[in-house]
Amino acid sequence: MLLNIENLDVFIGSTQILRNISLGVNEGEIVCLLGRNGAGKSSIIKSIIGLYPSRSGKITFREKDITPLSPRKKVLSGIGYSPEDTRIFTELTVEENINLSTWVRGKGEIFSYEKIFAIFPKIKDFLDRKGLNLSGGEKKMVSIARALALNPSLLLLDEAFEGLAPLVVNHFMEALRQIRKLGVTILLGESNVRIVSQITERTYIIERGEIIFEGHPREILENERLLKLVGK
Amino acid sequence: MGLKQISKNPRWIIYLLIFIALLFIPRMLSIHDLMLFEYGITFAIVGLGFNLLLGYTGLLSFGHGAYFAAGAYSVAMIAKYLPQAYSLEILIPASLFFSLILSIIFGFVCVRHTKIFFSILALSLSMLLFALLFKLYHITGGSDGLRVPLPTLFGMSFKGIRRPEFLSGTYYYFLLGVFSISFLVMRGIVSSPFGKALQAIRDNEVRAELIGIRVRRYRLYAFMISGMFVGLGGALWTFVNGHVTADLSHWVFSGEIVYMTLLGGFGIFEGPIIGAMIFTYLKLYAMGNTQYWMFVIGATLIVLVLILPNGVAGAVSSLWTKVKKKTN
């Protein structure tokens, strides 16, 4: 198993935001964390990357315990992260945003521009544009490309489809399939079950900081109670 | 950027034209005005260094007078205790070395924090140095400070020459040379991946860490480079001023460094250079014309923050962008 989480409890101050989370992601999979806004999807992803420290539980990546590692060390160990709000460096150009990751990586293997252009051909057209002047969809592309530039084996995507036009959503779904074909495993946080059902084989439903379901997204679409729970 | 690209870039052509014009400045200005101009150049080097921290890394230091003092006192102390080594080619590396050492020590403490905590720590540490310089009278000259004689340059002695003559001849071209090199080096730094990493840290340090950047370490590197540039400015300033005092490490002087950077505009590379030049003249003419010169400086700062938040260079730049848009 590429990523394994066992009995993870996370608190912010005295409030428990994740309860006894256990999940696993196999190499080559696209796995989805599905749930309504505020259910805890982003919190799980942030806990994996190290932005929310855990109070108890264990996170292993490639059989190694990465629970106490800093976000930087987790990223350099092969976990890419594209956050919900993209957080592109606005004063840098798209090319500089992507190059920064490869420069930081130094001697390590990098994800080539050819691969990035194969996934997001449009990026070629605005390489020299500043992050400030990008649309929402373009920012998401750059955010994913920047995470890929560090050559991760696991990519954490938080709300990658949020706010995108239906046509762009289709492009993004295709892009994720291509990323998987290139050998990158994906853990996706998403609130739209229709999208999830088209690209993933395994889905976890999160509700109030707990995992309440694990299975194929088709099972969710066929289950009225679960559909009601995820809000679609 | 290759030479071909540089030659096609109008910015570099303007730089070259300004450099050529600067070569003729000693023929155009009176000795008094030239000295003022030289003060401006030394502060321009200070501004370049200070802006690496403020404009590119997002850290506001109220203690950069300390590194200026480190550079200035390196020169003055060598003059007093090691007169045989009192030569420009030794003094400049020595001032760089001592300001680097000081910025490593102070920076190590400061970069663990950001925002107001960083500013206050930087201010406190500089005041610590001020207290030392002020109290260690027998070593530093205390409130009297130390006199700075004219140095030698590659064995060339300036004995018998008066300071204004020295400043209007060899020293001006030496200063211009050091400024030009500092300018090119800083330009290289901010355009390098390291400079981009600093800008990423300034924009969002959590995101910067999430693409693998060692945030605290890079902040320290920026602090060290910034300290060295400010120290270099301090060392070059001593020959123009002829005298150093503990006040250089006082927070009021650090405030002047902040002021000149804001005046020029910290969002633009050339901003602090313009700010340093304007500040030098503004301060002198305000001091020369009224005893309430601090009121003038303060009022200018208020106007600046309210009307020109991006400084003089920022205002010119946005005006230029508007004109370009209209003509297109």
Coordinates of C-alpha atoms in Angstrom, one line a residue:
Chain A
M1 CA 0.0 0.0 0.0
L2 CA 1.4 3.4 -1.0
L3 CA -0.4 5.4 1.7
N4 CA -1.9 4.1 4.9
I5 CA -3.6 5.9 7.7
E6 CA -4.4 4.2 11.0
N7 CA -6.7 5.6 13.7
L8 CA -5.9 9.2 13.1
D9 CA -7.2 11.8 15.5
V10 CA -6.7 15.5 14.8
F11 CA -7.6 18.4 17.0
I12 CA -7.6 22.2 16.4
G13 CA -7.2 23.7 19.9
S14 CA -9.6 21.7 22.0
T15 CA -12.0 20.8 19.1
Q16 CA -11.6 17.4 17.5
I17 CA -11.9 17.7 13.7
L18 CA -11.0 14.2 12.7
R19 CA -12.0 11.0 14.6
N20 CA -10.3 7.6 14.2
I21 CA -9.6 8.0 10.5
S22 CA -8.3 4.9 8.8
L23 CA -7.8 4.6 5.1
G24 CA -5.5 3.3 2.5
V25 CA -4.4 4.2 -1.1
N26 CA -2.8 1.6 -3.4
E27 CA -0.2 2.5 -6.0
G28 CA -1.8 3.6 -9.3
E29 CA -5.3 4.3 -7.9
I30 CA -7.4 7.4 -7.9
V31 CA -9.1 7.4 -4.5
C32 CA -11.7 10.0 -3.5
L33 CA -12.6 11.5 -0.2
L34 CA -16.3 12.5 -0.7
G35 CA -18.3 14.7 1.6
R36 CA -20.2 18.0 2.1
N37 CA -18.4 21.2 2.8
G38 CA -16.9 21.1 6.3
A39 CA -17.2 17.3 6.5
G40 CA -13.4 16.9 6.9
K41 CA -12.0 16.1 3.5
S42 CA -9.6 19.0 3.4
S43 CA -8.6 18.3 7.0
I44 CA -7.6 14.7 6.1
I45 CA -5.5 16.0 3.2
K46 CA -4.0 18.7 5.4
S47 CA -3.2 16.1 8.0
I48 CA -1.5 13.9 5.5
I49 CA 0.7 16.7 4.2
G50 CA 1.4 17.9 7.8
L51 CA -0.4 21.2 8.0
Y52 CA -2.6 19.8 10.8
P53 CA -0.6 17.8 13.3
S54 CA -2.2 14.6 14.6
R55 CA -2.8 13.9 18.3
S56 CA -2.8 10.1 17.8
G57 CA -2.7 7.6 14.9
K58 CA -0.1 6.8 12.3
I59 CA 0.4 7.8 8.6
T60 CA 2.7 5.6 6.6
F61 CA 3.9 6.3 3.1
R62 CA 5.8 3.6 1.3
E63 CA 5.8 1.6 4.5
K64 CA 7.6 4.5 6.3
D65 CA 6.1 6.3 9.2
I66 CA 5.8 9.9 8.1
T67 CA 3.5 11.2 10.9
P68 CA 6.0 13.4 12.6
L69 CA 7.6 14.8 9.4
S70 CA 7.4 18.5 8.5
P71 CA 5.3 19.4 5.4
R72 CA 8.6 20.2 3.5
K73 CA 10.0 16.7 4.2
K74 CA 6.7 15.0 3.2
V75 CA 6.7 16.9 -0.1
L76 CA 10.3 16.0 -0.8
S77 CA 9.6 12.3 0.1
G78 CA 7.2 12.2 -2.8
I79 CA 3.8 13.6 -1.8
G80 CA 2.5 16.4 -4.0
Y81 CA -0.2 18.8 -2.8
S82 CA -2.5 21.1 -4.7
P83 CA -4.7 23.0 -2.2
E84 CA -8.3 24.0 -2.6
D85 CA -7.4 27.7 -3.0
T86 CA -4.5 26.9 -5.4
R87 CA -2.2 29.5 -3.8
I88 CA -0.2 30.4 -6.9
F89 CA 2.6 32.8 -6.2
T90 CA 1.0 35.8 -7.8
E91 CA 4.1 37.9 -8.4
L92 CA 5.9 35.1 -10.2
T93 CA 5.2 34.0 -13.8
V94 CA 3.7 30.6 -14.5
E95 CA 7.1 29.3 -15.6
E96 CA 8.8 30.6 -12.5
N97 CA 6.0 29.0 -10.3
I98 CA 6.7 25.6 -11.9
N99 CA 10.5 26.0 -12.1
L100 CA 10.8 26.9 -8.5
S101 CA 9.7 23.3 -7.6
T102 CA 12.2 21.7 -9.9
W103 CA 15.0 24.1 -8.7
V104 CA 14.2 23.2 -5.0
R105 CA 14.3 19.5 -5.9
G106 CA 17.9 20.0 -7.1
K107 CA 19.5 16.7 -8.1
G108 CA 16.3 14.6 -7.8
E109 CA 14.4 13.4 -10.8
I110 CA 12.0 16.0 -12.1
F111 CA 8.7 15.9 -13.9
S112 CA 9.6 17.2 -17.4
Y113 CA 7.8 20.1 -19.1
E114 CA 6.8 17.7 -21.9
K115 CA 4.8 15.6 -19.5
I116 CA 3.2 18.8 -18.0
F117 CA 2.3 20.0 -21.5
A118 CA 0.9 16.6 -22.4
I119 CA -1.4 16.8 -19.4
F120 CA -2.2 20.5 -19.6
P121 CA -1.4 21.7 -23.2
K122 CA -2.9 25.1 -22.5
I123 CA -0.2 26.0 -20.0
K124 CA 2.2 26.6 -23.0
D125 CA 0.1 29.6 -23.9
F126 CA 0.5 31.5 -20.6
L127 CA 3.9 30.4 -19.4
D128 CA 5.1 34.0 -19.2
R129 CA 2.0 35.4 -17.5
K130 CA 2.1 36.4 -13.8
G131 CA 0.0 34.3 -11.4
L132 CA -2.0 37.4 -10.6
N133 CA -3.4 37.4 -14.1
L134 CA -4.7 33.9 -14.3
S135 CA -8.3 32.7 -14.3
G136 CA -9.5 30.2 -11.7
G137 CA -9.1 27.2 -14.0
E138 CA -5.7 28.3 -15.1
K139 CA -4.6 28.7 -11.5
K140 CA -5.7 25.2 -10.8
M141 CA -3.8 23.8 -13.7
V142 CA -0.6 25.6 -12.6
S143 CA -1.1 24.5 -9.0
I144 CA -1.3 20.9 -10.1
A145 CA 1.6 21.3 -12.6
R146 CA 3.7 22.9 -9.8
A147 CA 3.0 19.9 -7.5
L148 CA 3.8 17.5 -10.3
A149 CA 7.1 19.3 -11.0
L150 CA 8.5 17.7 -7.8
N151 CA 7.9 14.3 -9.3
P152 CA 5.6 12.9 -6.6
S153 CA 4.3 9.4 -6.5
L154 CA 1.2 10.5 -4.6
L155 CA -0.7 13.6 -5.5
L156 CA -3.2 15.1 -3.0
L157 CA -5.8 17.2 -4.8
D158 CA -8.2 19.3 -2.7
E159 CA -11.4 20.3 -4.5
A160 CA -9.7 20.3 -7.9
F161 CA -13.0 20.7 -9.7
E162 CA -14.6 23.4 -7.6
G163 CA -15.8 26.4 -9.5
L164 CA -14.9 25.1 -12.9
A165 CA -17.2 25.3 -16.0
P166 CA -18.6 21.9 -17.1
L167 CA -16.4 21.8 -20.2
V168 CA -13.3 22.5 -18.1
V169 CA -14.3 19.8 -15.6
N170 CA -14.2 17.3 -18.5
H171 CA -10.7 18.5 -19.4
F172 CA -9.6 18.2 -15.8
M173 CA -11.0 14.6 -15.5
E174 CA -9.0 13.7 -18.6
A175 CA -5.9 15.3 -17.1
L176 CA -6.3 13.3 -13.9
R177 CA -6.6 10.1 -15.9
Q178 CA -3.4 11.0 -17.8
I179 CA -1.6 11.8 -14.5
R180 CA -2.5 8.4 -13.3
K181 CA -1.2 6.8 -16.5
L182 CA 2.1 8.5 -15.9
G183 CA 2.4 6.5 -12.6
V184 CA 1.1 9.1 -10.1
T185 CA -1.4 7.9 -7.6
I186 CA -4.1 10.4 -6.7
L187 CA -6.1 11.1 -3.5
L188 CA -8.8 13.5 -4.3
G189 CA -11.0 15.6 -2.0
E190 CA -14.3 16.3 -3.8
S191 CA -17.9 17.1 -2.9
N192 CA -19.6 16.2 -6.3
V193 CA -20.5 12.5 -6.4
R194 CA -21.3 12.7 -10.2
I195 CA -17.7 13.7 -10.9
V196 CA -16.2 11.2 -8.5
S197 CA -18.2 8.4 -10.1
Q198 CA -16.5 9.1 -13.4
I199 CA -12.9 8.9 -12.4
T200 CA -12.5 6.8 -9.2
E201 CA -13.0 3.2 -8.3
R202 CA -12.8 3.7 -4.6
T203 CA -14.4 6.4 -2.5
Y204 CA -14.6 7.2 1.2
I205 CA -17.5 9.3 2.5
I206 CA -16.5 11.7 5.3
E207 CA -19.1 13.1 7.6
R208 CA -18.4 15.2 10.7
G209 CA -14.8 14.2 10.7
E210 CA -15.4 10.4 10.4
I211 CA -15.3 7.9 7.6
I212 CA -18.8 6.4 7.3
F213 CA -18.5 4.5 4.0
E214 CA -15.9 2.9 1.8
G215 CA -16.7 1.5 -1.6
H216 CA -17.3 2.0 -5.3
P217 CA -19.0 5.3 -6.1
R218 CA -21.6 3.4 -8.0
E219 CA -22.9 2.1 -4.6
I220 CA -23.4 5.7 -3.5
L221 CA -25.4 6.6 -6.6
E222 CA -27.6 3.6 -6.0
N223 CA -28.1 4.3 -2.3
E224 CA -30.6 7.1 -1.5
R225 CA -29.4 7.4 2.1
L226 CA -25.8 7.9 1.0
L227 CA -26.8 10.3 -1.8
K228 CA -28.7 12.4 0.7
L229 CA -25.6 12.4 3.0
V230 CA -23.2 13.7 0.4
G231 CA -25.8 16.4 -0.5
K232 CA -26.4 15.5 -4.2
Chain B
M1 CA 19.5 36.3 -19.6
G2 CA 22.0 36.3 -22.4
L3 CA 23.9 39.3 -23.7
K4 CA 21.7 39.4 -26.8
Q5 CA 18.6 39.6 -24.8
I6 CA 20.1 42.2 -22.5
S7 CA 21.0 44.4 -25.5
K8 CA 17.4 44.2 -26.7
N9 CA 15.9 45.1 -23.3
P10 CA 15.2 48.8 -23.0
R11 CA 15.7 48.6 -19.3
W12 CA 19.3 47.6 -19.7
I13 CA 19.9 50.3 -22.4
I14 CA 18.6 52.9 -19.8
Y15 CA 20.9 51.5 -17.2
L16 CA 23.8 51.8 -19.6
L17 CA 22.9 55.4 -20.5
I18 CA 22.6 56.3 -16.8
F19 CA 26.0 54.7 -16.1
I20 CA 27.6 56.8 -18.9
A21 CA 26.0 60.0 -17.5
L22 CA 27.2 59.2 -14.0
L23 CA 30.8 59.1 -15.3
F24 CA 30.5 62.8 -16.1
I25 CA 28.9 63.8 -12.7
P26 CA 32.2 65.1 -11.1
R27 CA 32.5 67.6 -14.0
M28 CA 29.0 68.8 -13.7
L29 CA 28.6 69.2 -9.9
S30 CA 30.3 71.4 -7.4
I31 CA 32.4 69.6 -4.7
H32 CA 29.6 70.1 -2.1
D33 CA 26.9 68.7 -4.4
L34 CA 29.2 65.9 -5.5
M35 CA 29.7 64.9 -1.8
L36 CA 26.0 64.9 -1.4
F37 CA 25.6 62.7 -4.4
E38 CA 28.2 60.3 -3.0
Y39 CA 26.3 60.1 0.2
G40 CA 23.3 59.2 -2.0
I41 CA 25.2 56.5 -3.8
T42 CA 26.3 54.9 -0.5
F43 CA 22.7 54.9 0.7
A44 CA 21.6 53.5 -2.6
I45 CA 23.8 50.4 -1.9
V46 CA 22.2 50.3 1.5
G47 CA 18.7 50.5 -0.1
L48 CA 19.5 47.7 -2.5
G49 CA 20.4 45.5 0.4
F50 CA 17.6 46.5 2.7
N51 CA 15.0 45.9 -0.1
L52 CA 16.1 42.3 -0.5
L53 CA 14.6 41.8 2.9
L54 CA 11.7 44.2 2.8
G55 CA 10.6 44.1 -0.9
Y56 CA 11.6 40.5 -1.8
T57 CA 11.3 38.6 1.4
G58 CA 8.6 40.6 3.1
L59 CA 10.6 41.2 6.4
L60 CA 10.6 44.8 7.8
S61 CA 13.7 45.4 9.9
F62 CA 14.0 48.4 12.1
G63 CA 17.6 47.4 13.0
H64 CA 19.6 47.6 9.8
G65 CA 21.6 50.5 11.2
A66 CA 23.5 47.8 13.0
Y67 CA 25.0 46.4 9.8
F68 CA 25.7 49.9 8.5
A69 CA 27.6 50.5 11.8
A70 CA 29.4 47.2 11.4
G71 CA 30.7 48.2 8.0
A72 CA 31.5 51.7 9.1
Y73 CA 33.2 50.7 12.4
S74 CA 35.2 48.0 10.6
V75 CA 36.9 50.8 8.6
A76 CA 37.3 53.1 11.6
M77 CA 38.7 50.3 13.8
I78 CA 41.2 49.1 11.2
A79 CA 42.3 52.8 10.8
K80 CA 42.9 53.0 14.6
Y81 CA 44.2 49.5 15.4
L82 CA 45.7 48.1 12.2
P83 CA 46.9 51.2 10.2
Q84 CA 49.2 49.1 8.1
A85 CA 46.1 47.3 6.6
Y86 CA 44.3 50.6 6.0
S87 CA 43.8 50.2 2.3
L88 CA 40.5 50.2 0.4
E89 CA 41.2 46.8 -1.2
I90 CA 41.4 45.3 2.4
L91 CA 38.8 47.6 4.0
I92 CA 36.0 46.6 1.7
P93 CA 36.3 42.8 2.1
A94 CA 36.9 43.4 5.9
S95 CA 33.7 45.4 6.2
L96 CA 31.8 42.8 4.2
F97 CA 33.2 40.1 6.5
F98 CA 32.3 41.8 9.8
S99 CA 28.8 42.8 8.6
L100 CA 28.3 39.2 7.5
I101 CA 29.3 37.9 10.9
L102 CA 27.0 40.3 12.7
S103 CA 24.1 39.5 10.3
I104 CA 24.6 35.8 10.8
I105 CA 24.4 36.2 14.6
F106 CA 21.5 38.7 14.6
G107 CA 19.7 37.0 11.7
F108 CA 19.8 33.6 13.4
V109 CA 17.7 35.1 16.2
C110 CA 15.5 37.4 14.0
V111 CA 14.4 35.0 11.2
R112 CA 12.7 32.6 13.7
H113 CA 9.9 35.2 13.7
T114 CA 8.0 37.3 11.2
K115 CA 6.0 40.5 11.1
I116 CA 6.1 42.8 14.2
F117 CA 8.2 40.3 16.3
F118 CA 10.9 40.2 13.6
S119 CA 10.9 44.0 13.4
I120 CA 11.1 44.5 17.2
L121 CA 13.9 41.8 17.5
A122 CA 15.9 43.5 14.8
L123 CA 15.5 46.9 16.5
S124 CA 16.4 45.5 19.9
L125 CA 19.5 43.8 18.7
S126 CA 20.7 47.0 16.9
M127 CA 20.1 48.9 20.1
L128 CA 22.3 46.3 21.9
L129 CA 25.1 47.1 19.5
F130 CA 24.4 50.8 20.0
A131 CA 24.8 50.4 23.7
L132 CA 28.1 48.6 23.2
L133 CA 29.5 51.1 20.8
F134 CA 28.4 53.9 23.1
K135 CA 29.7 52.5 26.4
L136 CA 33.0 51.0 25.2
Y137 CA 34.6 54.4 25.1
H138 CA 38.2 53.3 25.1
I139 CA 37.7 51.0 22.1
T140 CA 35.0 52.7 20.0
G141 CA 35.4 56.3 21.0
G142 CA 31.9 56.3 22.7
S143 CA 29.8 59.3 21.8
D144 CA 32.8 61.0 20.2
G145 CA 33.1 58.2 17.7
L146 CA 36.2 57.6 15.6
R147 CA 37.8 59.7 12.9
V148 CA 38.3 58.1 9.5
P149 CA 41.4 59.1 7.6
L150 CA 41.8 58.8 3.8
P151 CA 42.8 55.2 2.9
T152 CA 45.3 54.0 0.3
L153 CA 44.3 52.2 -2.9
F154 CA 46.5 49.6 -4.4
G155 CA 49.6 51.3 -2.8
M156 CA 48.5 54.7 -4.0
S157 CA 48.6 57.1 -1.1
F158 CA 46.4 60.2 -0.8
K159 CA 48.6 61.9 1.9
G160 CA 48.5 65.7 1.7
I161 CA 45.3 65.6 -0.4
R162 CA 42.2 67.2 1.1
R163 CA 39.1 65.1 1.5
P164 CA 37.0 67.0 -1.0
E165 CA 39.7 66.5 -3.7
F166 CA 39.9 62.8 -2.8
L167 CA 36.1 62.5 -3.1
S168 CA 35.9 64.3 -6.4
G169 CA 38.6 62.2 -8.1
T170 CA 39.6 58.6 -7.6
Y171 CA 37.1 57.9 -4.8
Y172 CA 34.0 58.9 -6.9
Y173 CA 35.0 56.4 -9.6
F174 CA 35.8 53.7 -7.1
L175 CA 32.3 54.3 -5.5
L176 CA 30.6 54.3 -8.8
G177 CA 32.4 51.0 -9.7
V178 CA 31.3 49.3 -6.4
F179 CA 27.8 50.6 -6.8
S180 CA 27.5 49.3 -10.3
I181 CA 28.8 45.8 -9.2
S182 CA 26.4 45.8 -6.3
F183 CA 23.6 46.8 -8.6
L184 CA 24.4 43.9 -11.0
V185 CA 24.9 41.4 -8.2
M186 CA 21.6 42.3 -6.6
R187 CA 19.8 42.2 -9.9
G188 CA 21.3 38.7 -10.4
I189 CA 20.2 37.6 -7.0
V190 CA 16.6 38.8 -7.3
S191 CA 16.3 37.2 -10.8
S192 CA 17.8 33.9 -9.7
P193 CA 15.8 30.9 -8.5
F194 CA 16.9 31.9 -5.0
G195 CA 15.4 35.4 -5.5
K196 CA 12.2 33.8 -6.8
A197 CA 12.1 31.5 -3.7
L198 CA 12.3 34.6 -1.5
Q199 CA 9.4 36.1 -3.4
A200 CA 7.5 32.9 -2.9
I201 CA 8.2 33.0 0.8
R202 CA 7.0 36.6 0.9
D203 CA 3.8 35.7 -0.9
N204 CA 2.9 32.7 1.2
E205 CA 5.4 30.9 3.4
V206 CA 3.3 27.8 4.0
R207 CA 2.9 27.3 0.2
A208 CA 6.6 27.9 -0.2
E209 CA 7.4 25.2 2.3
L210 CA 4.9 22.9 0.5
I211 CA 7.0 23.1 -2.7
G212 CA 10.1 22.2 -0.7
I213 CA 11.6 25.6 0.1
R214 CA 13.5 25.8 3.4
V215 CA 11.8 28.9 4.6
R216 CA 13.8 29.8 7.7
R217 CA 17.1 29.0 6.1
Y218 CA 16.3 31.1 3.0
R219 CA 15.2 34.0 5.2
L220 CA 18.6 33.8 7.0
Y221 CA 20.5 33.8 3.7
A222 CA 18.5 36.9 2.6
F223 CA 19.2 38.5 6.0
M224 CA 23.0 37.8 5.5
I225 CA 23.1 39.2 2.0
S226 CA 21.1 42.2 3.0
G227 CA 23.4 42.8 6.0
M228 CA 26.5 42.6 3.8
F229 CA 25.1 45.1 1.3
V230 CA 24.2 47.5 4.1
G231 CA 27.6 47.0 5.7
L232 CA 29.3 47.7 2.4
G233 CA 27.2 51.0 2.1
G234 CA 28.3 51.8 5.7
A235 CA 32.0 51.3 4.9
L236 CA 31.9 53.4 1.7
W237 CA 30.0 56.1 3.6
T238 CA 32.7 56.5 6.2
F239 CA 35.2 57.9 3.6
V240 CA 32.7 60.5 2.5
N241 CA 31.7 61.4 6.1
G242 CA 35.2 61.1 7.6
H243 CA 33.8 60.2 11.0
V244 CA 31.7 57.4 12.6
T245 CA 29.6 57.5 15.8
A246 CA 27.5 55.0 17.7
D247 CA 24.3 56.8 16.4
L248 CA 24.7 54.7 13.2
S249 CA 23.4 51.7 15.2
H250 CA 20.5 53.7 16.8
W251 CA 17.0 52.9 15.7
V252 CA 16.5 56.4 14.4
F253 CA 19.1 55.8 11.8
S254 CA 17.6 52.4 11.0
G255 CA 14.3 54.3 10.6
E256 CA 16.0 56.5 7.9
I257 CA 16.9 53.4 6.0
V258 CA 13.2 52.2 6.1
Y259 CA 12.1 55.7 5.1
M260 CA 14.3 56.0 2.0
T261 CA 13.2 52.6 0.8
L262 CA 9.5 53.5 1.3
L263 CA 10.2 56.9 -0.4
G264 CA 11.5 55.2 -3.5
G265 CA 9.2 52.3 -3.5
F266 CA 10.0 48.8 -2.3
G267 CA 7.9 47.1 -4.9
I268 CA 10.3 48.1 -7.7
F269 CA 14.0 47.0 -7.9
E270 CA 15.2 50.6 -8.6
G271 CA 12.9 52.2 -6.0
P272 CA 15.3 52.2 -3.1
I273 CA 18.1 53.8 -5.2
I274 CA 15.8 56.6 -6.2
G275 CA 14.6 56.9 -2.6
A276 CA 18.1 57.1 -1.3
M277 CA 19.0 59.9 -3.6
I278 CA 15.8 61.9 -2.9
F279 CA 16.2 61.3 0.9
T280 CA 19.8 62.6 0.9
Y281 CA 18.9 65.9 -0.7
L282 CA 15.5 66.2 1.1
K283 CA 17.1 65.8 4.5
L284 CA 19.9 68.2 3.8
Y285 CA 17.7 70.9 2.4
A286 CA 15.2 70.4 5.1
M287 CA 17.9 70.7 7.8
G288 CA 19.5 73.7 6.0
N289 CA 16.2 75.6 5.8
T290 CA 14.4 75.0 9.0
Q291 CA 15.0 73.8 12.5
Y292 CA 11.8 71.8 12.2
W293 CA 13.4 69.5 9.6
M294 CA 12.1 66.4 11.3
F295 CA 8.6 67.8 10.8
V296 CA 9.2 68.1 7.1
I297 CA 10.5 64.5 6.9
G298 CA 7.6 63.2 9.0
A299 CA 5.0 65.1 6.9
T300 CA 6.6 63.8 3.7
L301 CA 6.3 60.3 5.0
I302 CA 2.6 60.8 5.8
V303 CA 1.9 62.2 2.3
L304 CA 3.9 59.4 0.8
V305 CA 1.9 56.6 2.6
L306 CA -1.4 58.3 1.8
I307 CA -0.8 59.4 -1.8
L308 CA 2.1 57.3 -3.1
P309 CA 1.9 54.0 -1.2
N310 CA 4.2 52.4 -3.9
G311 CA 6.8 55.2 -3.6
V312 CA 8.1 57.6 -6.2
A313 CA 9.3 54.7 -8.5
G314 CA 6.0 52.9 -8.1
A315 CA 4.0 56.0 -9.0
V316 CA 6.2 56.7 -12.1
S317 CA 5.9 53.0 -13.1
S318 CA 2.1 53.0 -12.9
L319 CA 1.9 56.3 -14.8
W320 CA 4.1 54.8 -17.5
T321 CA 1.9 51.7 -17.7
K322 CA -1.2 53.9 -18.1
V323 CA 0.5 56.0 -20.8
K324 CA 1.5 52.9 -22.6
K325 CA -2.0 51.4 -22.4
K326 CA -3.5 54.7 -23.8
T327 CA -1.1 54.9 -26.7
N328 CA -1.8 51.3 -27.6

